[in-house]
Short mmCIF file of C-alpha atoms in Angstrom, two decimals:
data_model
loop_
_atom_site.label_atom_id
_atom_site.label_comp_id
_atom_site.label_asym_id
_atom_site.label_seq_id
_atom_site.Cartn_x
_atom_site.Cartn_y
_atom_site.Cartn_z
CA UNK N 1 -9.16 4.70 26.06
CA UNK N 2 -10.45 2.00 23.80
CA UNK N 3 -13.40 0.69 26.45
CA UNK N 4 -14.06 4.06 26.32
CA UNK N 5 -14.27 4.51 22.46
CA UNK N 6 -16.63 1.80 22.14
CA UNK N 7 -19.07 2.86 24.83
CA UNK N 8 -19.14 6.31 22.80
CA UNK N 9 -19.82 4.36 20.06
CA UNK N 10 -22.60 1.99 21.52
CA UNK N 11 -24.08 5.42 23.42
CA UNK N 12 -24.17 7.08 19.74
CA UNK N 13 -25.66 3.98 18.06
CA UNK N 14 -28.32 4.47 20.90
CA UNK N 15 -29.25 7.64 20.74
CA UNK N 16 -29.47 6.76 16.71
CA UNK N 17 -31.98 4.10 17.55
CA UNK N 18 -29.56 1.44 16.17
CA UNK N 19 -29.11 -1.92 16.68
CA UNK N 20 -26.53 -2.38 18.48
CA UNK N 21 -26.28 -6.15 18.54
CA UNK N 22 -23.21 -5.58 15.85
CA UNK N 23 -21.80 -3.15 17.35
CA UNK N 24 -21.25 -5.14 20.88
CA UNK N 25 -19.81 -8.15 18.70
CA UNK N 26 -17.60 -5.60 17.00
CA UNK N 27 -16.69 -3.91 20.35
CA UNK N 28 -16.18 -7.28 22.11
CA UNK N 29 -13.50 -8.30 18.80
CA UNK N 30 -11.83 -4.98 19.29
CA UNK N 31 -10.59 -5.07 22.28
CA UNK N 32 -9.44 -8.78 21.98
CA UNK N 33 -7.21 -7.97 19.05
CA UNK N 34 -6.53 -4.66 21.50
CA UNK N 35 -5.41 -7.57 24.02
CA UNK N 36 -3.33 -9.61 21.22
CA UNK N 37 -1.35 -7.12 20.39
CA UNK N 38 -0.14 -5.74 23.63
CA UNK N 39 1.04 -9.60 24.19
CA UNK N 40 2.84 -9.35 21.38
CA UNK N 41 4.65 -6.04 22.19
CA UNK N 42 3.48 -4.11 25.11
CA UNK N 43 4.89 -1.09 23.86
CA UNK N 44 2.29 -1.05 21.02
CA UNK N 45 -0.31 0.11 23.47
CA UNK N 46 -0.31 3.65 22.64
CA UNK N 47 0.22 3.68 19.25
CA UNK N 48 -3.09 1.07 18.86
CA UNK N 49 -4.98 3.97 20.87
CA UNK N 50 -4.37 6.85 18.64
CA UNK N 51 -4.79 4.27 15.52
CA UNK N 52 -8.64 3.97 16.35
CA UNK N 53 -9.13 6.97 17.66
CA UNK N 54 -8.41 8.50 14.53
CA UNK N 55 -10.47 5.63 13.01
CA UNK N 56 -13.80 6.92 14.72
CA UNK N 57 -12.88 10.74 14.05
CA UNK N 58 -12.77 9.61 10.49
CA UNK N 59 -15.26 7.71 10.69
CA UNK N 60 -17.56 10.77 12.38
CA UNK N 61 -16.29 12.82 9.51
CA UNK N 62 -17.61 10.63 6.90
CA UNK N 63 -21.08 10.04 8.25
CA UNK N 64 -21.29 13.80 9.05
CA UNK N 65 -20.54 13.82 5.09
CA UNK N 66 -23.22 11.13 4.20
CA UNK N 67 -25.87 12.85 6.19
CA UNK N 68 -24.87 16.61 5.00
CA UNK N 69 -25.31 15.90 1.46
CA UNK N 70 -23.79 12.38 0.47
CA UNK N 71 -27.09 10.20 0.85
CA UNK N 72 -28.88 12.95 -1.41
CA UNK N 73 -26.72 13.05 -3.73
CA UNK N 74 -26.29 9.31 -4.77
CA UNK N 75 -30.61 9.22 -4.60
CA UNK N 76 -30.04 12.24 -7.04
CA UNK N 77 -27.13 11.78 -9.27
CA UNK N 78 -26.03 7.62 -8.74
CA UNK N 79 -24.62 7.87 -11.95
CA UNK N 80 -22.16 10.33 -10.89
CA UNK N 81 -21.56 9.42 -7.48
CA UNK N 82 -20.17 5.57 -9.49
CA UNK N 83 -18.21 7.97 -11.79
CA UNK N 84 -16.56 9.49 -8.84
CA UNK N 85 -16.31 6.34 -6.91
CA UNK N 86 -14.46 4.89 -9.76
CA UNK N 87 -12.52 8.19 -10.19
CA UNK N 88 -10.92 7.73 -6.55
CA UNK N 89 -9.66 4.28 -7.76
CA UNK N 90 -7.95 5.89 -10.42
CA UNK N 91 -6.12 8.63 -8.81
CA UNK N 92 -5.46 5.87 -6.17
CA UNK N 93 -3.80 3.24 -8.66
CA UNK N 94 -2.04 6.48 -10.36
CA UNK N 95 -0.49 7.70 -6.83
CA UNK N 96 0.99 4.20 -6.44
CA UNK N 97 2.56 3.75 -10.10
CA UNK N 98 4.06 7.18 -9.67
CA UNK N 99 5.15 7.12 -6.30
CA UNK N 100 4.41 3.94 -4.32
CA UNK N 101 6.78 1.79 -2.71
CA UNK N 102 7.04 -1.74 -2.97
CA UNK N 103 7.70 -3.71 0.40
CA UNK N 104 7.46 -7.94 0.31
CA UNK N 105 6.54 -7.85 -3.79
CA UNK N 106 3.55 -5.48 -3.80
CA UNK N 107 3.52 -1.90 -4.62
CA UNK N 108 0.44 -0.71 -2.49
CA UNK N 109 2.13 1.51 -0.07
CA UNK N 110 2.41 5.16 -0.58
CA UNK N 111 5.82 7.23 1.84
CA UNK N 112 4.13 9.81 3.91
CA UNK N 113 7.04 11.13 6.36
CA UNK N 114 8.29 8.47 8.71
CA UNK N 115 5.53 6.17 8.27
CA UNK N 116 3.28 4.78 5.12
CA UNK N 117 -0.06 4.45 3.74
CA UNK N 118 -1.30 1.32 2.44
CA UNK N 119 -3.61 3.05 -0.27
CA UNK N 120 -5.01 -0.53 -1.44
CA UNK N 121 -7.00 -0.25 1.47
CA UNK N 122 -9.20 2.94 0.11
CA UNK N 123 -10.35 0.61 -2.57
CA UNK N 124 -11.94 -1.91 -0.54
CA UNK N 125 -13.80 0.93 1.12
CA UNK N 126 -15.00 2.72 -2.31
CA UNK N 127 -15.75 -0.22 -3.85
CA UNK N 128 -17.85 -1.14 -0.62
CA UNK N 129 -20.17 2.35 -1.63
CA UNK N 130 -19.74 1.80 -5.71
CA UNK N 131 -21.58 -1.69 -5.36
CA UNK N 132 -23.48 -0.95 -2.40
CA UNK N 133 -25.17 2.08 -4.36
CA UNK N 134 -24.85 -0.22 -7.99
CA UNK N 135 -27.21 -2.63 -6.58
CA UNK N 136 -29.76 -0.32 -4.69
CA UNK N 137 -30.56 1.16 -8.73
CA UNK N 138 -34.23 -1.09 -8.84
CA UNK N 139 -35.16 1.06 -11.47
CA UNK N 140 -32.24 0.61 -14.10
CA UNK N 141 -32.32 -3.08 -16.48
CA UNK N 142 -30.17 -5.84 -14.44
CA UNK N 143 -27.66 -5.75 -17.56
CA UNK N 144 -26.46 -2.27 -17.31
CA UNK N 145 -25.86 -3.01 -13.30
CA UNK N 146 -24.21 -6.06 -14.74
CA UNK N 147 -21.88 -4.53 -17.53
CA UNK N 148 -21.36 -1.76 -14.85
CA UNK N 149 -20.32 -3.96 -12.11
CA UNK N 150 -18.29 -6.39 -14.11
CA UNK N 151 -16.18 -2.86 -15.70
CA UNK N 152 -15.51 -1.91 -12.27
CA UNK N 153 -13.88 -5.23 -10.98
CA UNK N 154 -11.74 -5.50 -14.79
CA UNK N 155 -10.24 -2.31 -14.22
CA UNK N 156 -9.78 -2.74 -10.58
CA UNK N 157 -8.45 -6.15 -11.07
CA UNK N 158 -6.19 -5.32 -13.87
CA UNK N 159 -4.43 -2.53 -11.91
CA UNK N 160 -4.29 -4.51 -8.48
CA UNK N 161 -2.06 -7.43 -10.68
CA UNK N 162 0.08 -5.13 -11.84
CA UNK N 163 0.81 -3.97 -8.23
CA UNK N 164 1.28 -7.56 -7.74
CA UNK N 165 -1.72 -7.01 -4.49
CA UNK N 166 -3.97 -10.44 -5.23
CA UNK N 167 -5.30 -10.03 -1.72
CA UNK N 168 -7.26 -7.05 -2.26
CA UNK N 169 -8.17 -8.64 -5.61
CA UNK N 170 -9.62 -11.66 -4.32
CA UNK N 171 -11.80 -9.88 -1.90
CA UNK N 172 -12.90 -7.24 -4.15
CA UNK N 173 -13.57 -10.46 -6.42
CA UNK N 174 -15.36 -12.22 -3.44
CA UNK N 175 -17.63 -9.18 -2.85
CA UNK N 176 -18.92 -8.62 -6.25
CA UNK N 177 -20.27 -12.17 -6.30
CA UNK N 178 -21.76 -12.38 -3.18
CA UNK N 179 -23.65 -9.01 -3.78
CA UNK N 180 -24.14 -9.80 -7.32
CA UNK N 181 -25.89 -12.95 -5.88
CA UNK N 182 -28.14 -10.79 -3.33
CA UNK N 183 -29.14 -8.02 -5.25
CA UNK N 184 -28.97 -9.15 -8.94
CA UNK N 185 -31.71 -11.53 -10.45
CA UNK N 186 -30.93 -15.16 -10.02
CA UNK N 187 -29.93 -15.66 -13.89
CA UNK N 188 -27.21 -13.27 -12.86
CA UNK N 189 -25.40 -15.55 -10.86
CA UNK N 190 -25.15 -18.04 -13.24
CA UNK N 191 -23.81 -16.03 -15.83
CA UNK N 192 -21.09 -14.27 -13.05
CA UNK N 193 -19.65 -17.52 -12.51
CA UNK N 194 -19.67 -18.70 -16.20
CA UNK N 195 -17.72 -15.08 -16.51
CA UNK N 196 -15.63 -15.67 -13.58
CA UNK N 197 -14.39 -19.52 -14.90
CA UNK N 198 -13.68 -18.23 -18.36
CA UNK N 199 -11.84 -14.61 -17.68
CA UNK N 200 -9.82 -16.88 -14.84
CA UNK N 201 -8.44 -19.23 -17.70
CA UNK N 202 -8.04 -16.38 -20.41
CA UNK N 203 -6.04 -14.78 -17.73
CA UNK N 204 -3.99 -17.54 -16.45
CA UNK N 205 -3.03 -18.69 -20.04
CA UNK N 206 -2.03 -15.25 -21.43
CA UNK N 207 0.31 -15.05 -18.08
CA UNK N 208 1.77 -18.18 -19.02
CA UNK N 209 1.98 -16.95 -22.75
CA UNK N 210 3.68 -14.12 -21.25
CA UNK N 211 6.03 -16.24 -19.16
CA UNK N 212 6.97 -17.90 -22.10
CA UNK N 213 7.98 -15.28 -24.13
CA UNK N 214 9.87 -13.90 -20.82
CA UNK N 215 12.08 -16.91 -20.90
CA UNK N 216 13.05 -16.90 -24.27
CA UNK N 217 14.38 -13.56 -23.97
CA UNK N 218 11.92 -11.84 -26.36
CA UNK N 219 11.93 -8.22 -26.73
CA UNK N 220 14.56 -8.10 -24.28
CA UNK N 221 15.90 -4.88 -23.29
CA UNK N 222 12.87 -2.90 -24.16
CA UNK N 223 9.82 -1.67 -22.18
CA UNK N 224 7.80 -4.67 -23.55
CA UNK N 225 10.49 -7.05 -21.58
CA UNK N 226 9.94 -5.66 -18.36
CA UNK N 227 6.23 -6.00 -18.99
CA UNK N 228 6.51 -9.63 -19.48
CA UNK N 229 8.57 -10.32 -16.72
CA UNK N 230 5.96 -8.83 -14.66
CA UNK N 231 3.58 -11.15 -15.82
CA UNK N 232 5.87 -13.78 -15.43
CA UNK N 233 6.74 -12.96 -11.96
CA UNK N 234 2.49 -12.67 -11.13
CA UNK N 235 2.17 -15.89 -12.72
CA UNK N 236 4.73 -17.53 -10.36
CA UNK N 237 3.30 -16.02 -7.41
CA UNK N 238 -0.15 -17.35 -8.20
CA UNK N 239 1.16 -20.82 -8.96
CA UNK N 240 3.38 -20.50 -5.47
CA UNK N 241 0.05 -19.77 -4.12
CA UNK N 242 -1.70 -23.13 -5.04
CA UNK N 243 0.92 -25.27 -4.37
CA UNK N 244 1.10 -24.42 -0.44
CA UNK N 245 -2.61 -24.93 -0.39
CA UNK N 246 -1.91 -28.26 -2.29
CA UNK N 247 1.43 -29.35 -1.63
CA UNK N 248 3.20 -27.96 0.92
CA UNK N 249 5.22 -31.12 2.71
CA UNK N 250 7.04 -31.12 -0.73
CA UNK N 251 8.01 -28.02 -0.80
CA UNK N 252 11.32 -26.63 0.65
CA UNK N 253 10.59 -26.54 4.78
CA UNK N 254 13.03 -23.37 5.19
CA UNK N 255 11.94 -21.35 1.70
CA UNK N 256 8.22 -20.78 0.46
CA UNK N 257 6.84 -23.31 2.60
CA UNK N 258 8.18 -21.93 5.92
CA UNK N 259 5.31 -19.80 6.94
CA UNK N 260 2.91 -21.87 6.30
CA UNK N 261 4.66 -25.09 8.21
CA UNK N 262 5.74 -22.86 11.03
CA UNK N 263 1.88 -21.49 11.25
CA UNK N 264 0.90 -25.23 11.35
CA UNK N 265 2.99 -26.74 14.30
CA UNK N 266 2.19 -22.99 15.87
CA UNK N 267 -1.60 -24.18 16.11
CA UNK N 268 -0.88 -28.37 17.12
CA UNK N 269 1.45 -26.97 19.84
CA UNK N 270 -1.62 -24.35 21.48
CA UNK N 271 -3.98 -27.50 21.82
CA UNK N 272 -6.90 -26.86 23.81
CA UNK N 273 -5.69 -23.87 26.62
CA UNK N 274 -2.83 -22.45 24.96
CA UNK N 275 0.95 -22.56 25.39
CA UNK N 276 3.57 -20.28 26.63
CA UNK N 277 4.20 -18.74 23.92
CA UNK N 278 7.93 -20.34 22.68
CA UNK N 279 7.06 -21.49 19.07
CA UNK N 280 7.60 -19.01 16.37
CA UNK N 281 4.61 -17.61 14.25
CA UNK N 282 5.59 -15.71 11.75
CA UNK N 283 3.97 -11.85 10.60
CA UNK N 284 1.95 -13.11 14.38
CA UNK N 285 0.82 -9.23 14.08
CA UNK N 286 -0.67 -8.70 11.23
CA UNK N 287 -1.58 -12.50 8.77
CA UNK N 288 -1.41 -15.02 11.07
CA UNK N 289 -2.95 -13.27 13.91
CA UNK N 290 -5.47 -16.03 14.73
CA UNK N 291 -2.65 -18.65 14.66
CA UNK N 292 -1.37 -16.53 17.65
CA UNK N 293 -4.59 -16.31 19.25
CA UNK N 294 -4.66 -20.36 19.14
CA UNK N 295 -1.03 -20.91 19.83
CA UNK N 296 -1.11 -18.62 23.19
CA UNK N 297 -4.61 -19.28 24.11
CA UNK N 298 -5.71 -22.05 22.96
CA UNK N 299 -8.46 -23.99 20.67
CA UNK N 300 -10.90 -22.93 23.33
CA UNK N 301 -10.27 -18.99 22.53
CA UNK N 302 -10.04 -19.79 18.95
CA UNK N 303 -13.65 -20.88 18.74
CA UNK N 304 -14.66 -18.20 20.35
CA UNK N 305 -13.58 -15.93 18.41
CA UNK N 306 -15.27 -17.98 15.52
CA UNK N 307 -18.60 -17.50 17.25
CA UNK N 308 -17.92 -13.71 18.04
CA UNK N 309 -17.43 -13.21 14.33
CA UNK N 310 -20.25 -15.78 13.67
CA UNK N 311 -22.16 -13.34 16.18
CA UNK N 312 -21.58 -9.92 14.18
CA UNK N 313 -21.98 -11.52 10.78
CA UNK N 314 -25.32 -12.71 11.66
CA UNK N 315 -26.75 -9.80 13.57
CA UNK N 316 -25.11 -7.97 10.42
CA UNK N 317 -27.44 -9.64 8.28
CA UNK N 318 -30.48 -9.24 10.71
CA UNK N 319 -29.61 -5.01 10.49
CA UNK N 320 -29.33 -4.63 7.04
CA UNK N 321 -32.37 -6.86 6.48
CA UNK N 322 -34.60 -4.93 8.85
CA UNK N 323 -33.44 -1.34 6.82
CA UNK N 324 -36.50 0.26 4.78
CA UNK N 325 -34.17 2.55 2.58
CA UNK N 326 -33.12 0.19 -0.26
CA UNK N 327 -29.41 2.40 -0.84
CA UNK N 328 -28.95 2.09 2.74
CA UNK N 329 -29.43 -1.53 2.58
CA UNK N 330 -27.31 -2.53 0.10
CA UNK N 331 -24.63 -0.45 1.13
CA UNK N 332 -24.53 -1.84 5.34
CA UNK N 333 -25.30 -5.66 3.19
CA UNK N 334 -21.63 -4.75 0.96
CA UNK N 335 -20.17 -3.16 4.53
CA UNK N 336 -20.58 -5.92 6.32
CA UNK N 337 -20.00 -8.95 3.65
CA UNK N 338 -16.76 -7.11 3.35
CA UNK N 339 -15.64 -7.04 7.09
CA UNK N 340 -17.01 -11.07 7.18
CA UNK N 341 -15.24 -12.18 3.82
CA UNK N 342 -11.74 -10.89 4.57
CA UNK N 343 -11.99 -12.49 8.11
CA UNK N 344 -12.86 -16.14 6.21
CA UNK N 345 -10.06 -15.48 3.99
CA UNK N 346 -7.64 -15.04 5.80
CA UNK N 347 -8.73 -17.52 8.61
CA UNK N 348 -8.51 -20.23 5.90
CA UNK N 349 -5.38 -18.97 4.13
CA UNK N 350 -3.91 -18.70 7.49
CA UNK N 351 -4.61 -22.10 8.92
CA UNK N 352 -3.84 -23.51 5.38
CA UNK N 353 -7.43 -24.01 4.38
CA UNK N 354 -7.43 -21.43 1.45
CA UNK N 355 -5.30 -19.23 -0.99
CA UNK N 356 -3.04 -17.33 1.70
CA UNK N 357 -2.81 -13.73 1.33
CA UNK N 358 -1.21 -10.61 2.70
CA UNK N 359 -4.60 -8.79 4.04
CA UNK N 360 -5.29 -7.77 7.69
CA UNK N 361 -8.09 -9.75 9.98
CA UNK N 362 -10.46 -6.65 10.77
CA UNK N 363 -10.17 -6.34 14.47
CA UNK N 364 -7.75 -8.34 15.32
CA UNK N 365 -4.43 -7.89 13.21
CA UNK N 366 -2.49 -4.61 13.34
CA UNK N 367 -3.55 -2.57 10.46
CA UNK N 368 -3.13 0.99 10.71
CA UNK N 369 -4.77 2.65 7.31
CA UNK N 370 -7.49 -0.69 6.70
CA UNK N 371 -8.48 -0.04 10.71
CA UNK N 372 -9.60 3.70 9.57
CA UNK N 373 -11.42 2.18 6.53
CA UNK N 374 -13.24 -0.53 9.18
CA UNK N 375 -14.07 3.11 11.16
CA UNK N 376 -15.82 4.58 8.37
CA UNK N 377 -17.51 1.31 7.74
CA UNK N 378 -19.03 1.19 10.87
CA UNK N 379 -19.56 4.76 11.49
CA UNK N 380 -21.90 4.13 8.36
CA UNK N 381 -23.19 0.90 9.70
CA UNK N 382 -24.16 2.81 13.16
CA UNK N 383 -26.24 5.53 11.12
CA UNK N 384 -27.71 2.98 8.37
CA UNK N 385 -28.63 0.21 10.82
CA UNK N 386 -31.09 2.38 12.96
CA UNK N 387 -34.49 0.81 13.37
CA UNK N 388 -36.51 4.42 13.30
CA UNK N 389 -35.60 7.54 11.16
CA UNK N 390 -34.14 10.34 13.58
CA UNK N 391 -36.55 12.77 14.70
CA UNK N 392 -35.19 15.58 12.40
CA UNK N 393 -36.46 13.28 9.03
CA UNK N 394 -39.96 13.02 10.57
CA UNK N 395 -42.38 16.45 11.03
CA UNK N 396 -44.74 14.37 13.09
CA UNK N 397 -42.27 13.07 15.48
CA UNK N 398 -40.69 16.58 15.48
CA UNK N 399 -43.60 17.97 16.56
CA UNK N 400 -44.77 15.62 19.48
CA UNK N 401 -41.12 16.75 20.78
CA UNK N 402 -41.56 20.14 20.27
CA UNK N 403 -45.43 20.34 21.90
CA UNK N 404 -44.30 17.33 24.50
CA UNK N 405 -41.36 20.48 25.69
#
């Protein structure tokens, strides 16, 4: 059923005149994660099936969406489409204060019957179409895009710490430089990373502030308390953070530094072709997916997996580039620096090279509500990467059909 969903896919990007050089890379990554996972429980099978499936019917819904009236309306009204954009983040963040659950420290899933709903996930994908259609404004000054760019990550960011989610906030944070950086002038990146440095120290001393006062006991017993243990608590899981990037032999082998030492010896003991499977990798389904891959099939499978996502990044770039409609452009450029960053994070963070974090490899980790966000992404990226408009945009071509019949 999946071989089958991707050669829909590929036949649909064809008849849209896409290229489909993405798509093949993206099809070819698919169905390797499709193959990880049944390793890892065969009885997964099924469930992975109906997971995408529902991924490309909601991803069909959503570019039936764009096309009906979505792509008009943000040439028409952009100011209102980022509005509403941001508006979805809100009732999203509200929905999880109110009724979220909390599961390994973060707050980002939402109860739905048996099952749950990581609603974090939704913001990655608005926040792929709020800068996407941010940057594609030409005709506005570069310091309203700026102001307006920099309000949406505050509030975003400011919400995601209190939920105590830093992976979603360093990606949403990655992908407002890098497309700050493409689309903004140059003097523009500059002045984001001057911003970055000194709201990153502002924030890191008021959490210690914070921490502080949580110690001493002040205002304890009131709402402001619990508020300042919060802080304390995010402060300690950022500082846990950097030390098993930069010190993990000295911290303790069976406590915070487990995962990370057990993801380590995972990868020595795959060497070149793999192993058979005996060493323990812990969350192997979901964060250290790729230690898995290199553990069970070796260093050899591992590369290649670098080069297949090496392979969609690039021809990624080579789509978006080769797009005429500048809204179109930025937002397959923001679509597909999003799928590419939170791979690189999380191979890093997962091999000990980076900040690790609790966010799904696109493809290859089991991810049930960030796997229909990567649908609607490329259910978008099908449509926007075409290299001709469709016959029903251009009279001319309409009319060779209809006289050619």
């Amino acid at each position: 059923p999946l071989i089958g969903l991707c050669c829909l896919s590929l036949l649909l990007g064809a008849a849209l005149g896409s290229d489909l050089e993405f798509h093949m890379a993206a099809a070819i990554l698919l169905l390797l994660g499709a193959a990880l996972q049944c390793l890892l429980d065969p009885d997964y099978g099924p469930m992975l099936v109906r997971i995408w499936w529902a991924a490309g019917i909601c991803g069909g819904i959503c570019l039936a969406g764009w096309l009906l009236g979505g792509r008009r309306l943000c040439r028409q009204q952009p100011g209102l489409v980022l509005i509403l954009l941001a508006g979805i983040n809100l009732l999203v963040f509200a929905a999880l204060f109110l009724f979220g659950a909390e599961i390994g420290g973060t707050k980002a899933w939402l109860s739905v019957g048996s099952g749950s709903i990581q609603l974090t996930e939704l913001i990655k994908l608005t926040a792929v179409f709020y800068y996407g259609l941010l940057c594609a404004q030409e005709g506005w000054s570069w310091s309203r895009r700026f102001l307006l760019a920099w309000s949406y990550l505050l509030f975003n960011a400011g919400s995601l710490l209190l939920l105590n989610e830093l992976g979603t906030l360093m990606l949403l944070l990655a992908l407002h430089m890098v497309l700050c950086s493409l689309f903004f002038p140059l003097r523009c990146t500059g002045l984001n990373i001057g911003v970055t440095a000194g709201l990153g120290a502002l924030g890191m001393l008021l959490l210690d502030v914070c921490s502080s006062l949580a110690e001493r006991g002040m205002a304890a017993g009131t709402k402001l308390f619990s508020l300042l243990e919060k802080a304390s608590a995010i402060e300690e899981k950022l500082l846990l953070r950097f030390s098993l990037l930069r010190d993990l032999e000295t911290l303790d082998p069976y406590g915070s530094a487990y995962q990370g030492i057990q993801a380590r010896n995972a990868v020595l003991l795959g060497g070149a072709f793999g192993s058979d499977g005996t060493a323990y990798v812990p969350v192997a389904e979901s964060d250290f997916v790729f230690v898995y891959l290199v553990n069970r099939l070796g260093l050899v499978f591992g590369l290649l997996t670098l080069v297949l996502f090496t392979w969609l990044f690039a021809a990624g770039i080579r789509q978006y580039l080769a797009v005429e409609d500048r809204l179109e452009q930025a937002v397959a450029a923001a679509a597909v620096c999003s799928i590419f960053l939170q791979f690189l994070v999380m191979l890093f963070g997962s091999t000990g090279f980076f900040l690790l974090t609790g966010v799904p490899i696109p493809f290859l980790s089991r991810a049930g509500t960030y796997s229909v966000v990567l649908g609607v992404l490329l259910a978008f990226l099908l449509y926007g990467g075409r290299r001709r408009e469709l016959f029903w945009h251009d009279g001319a071509h309409w009319g060779k059909m209809k006289g050619g019949c």
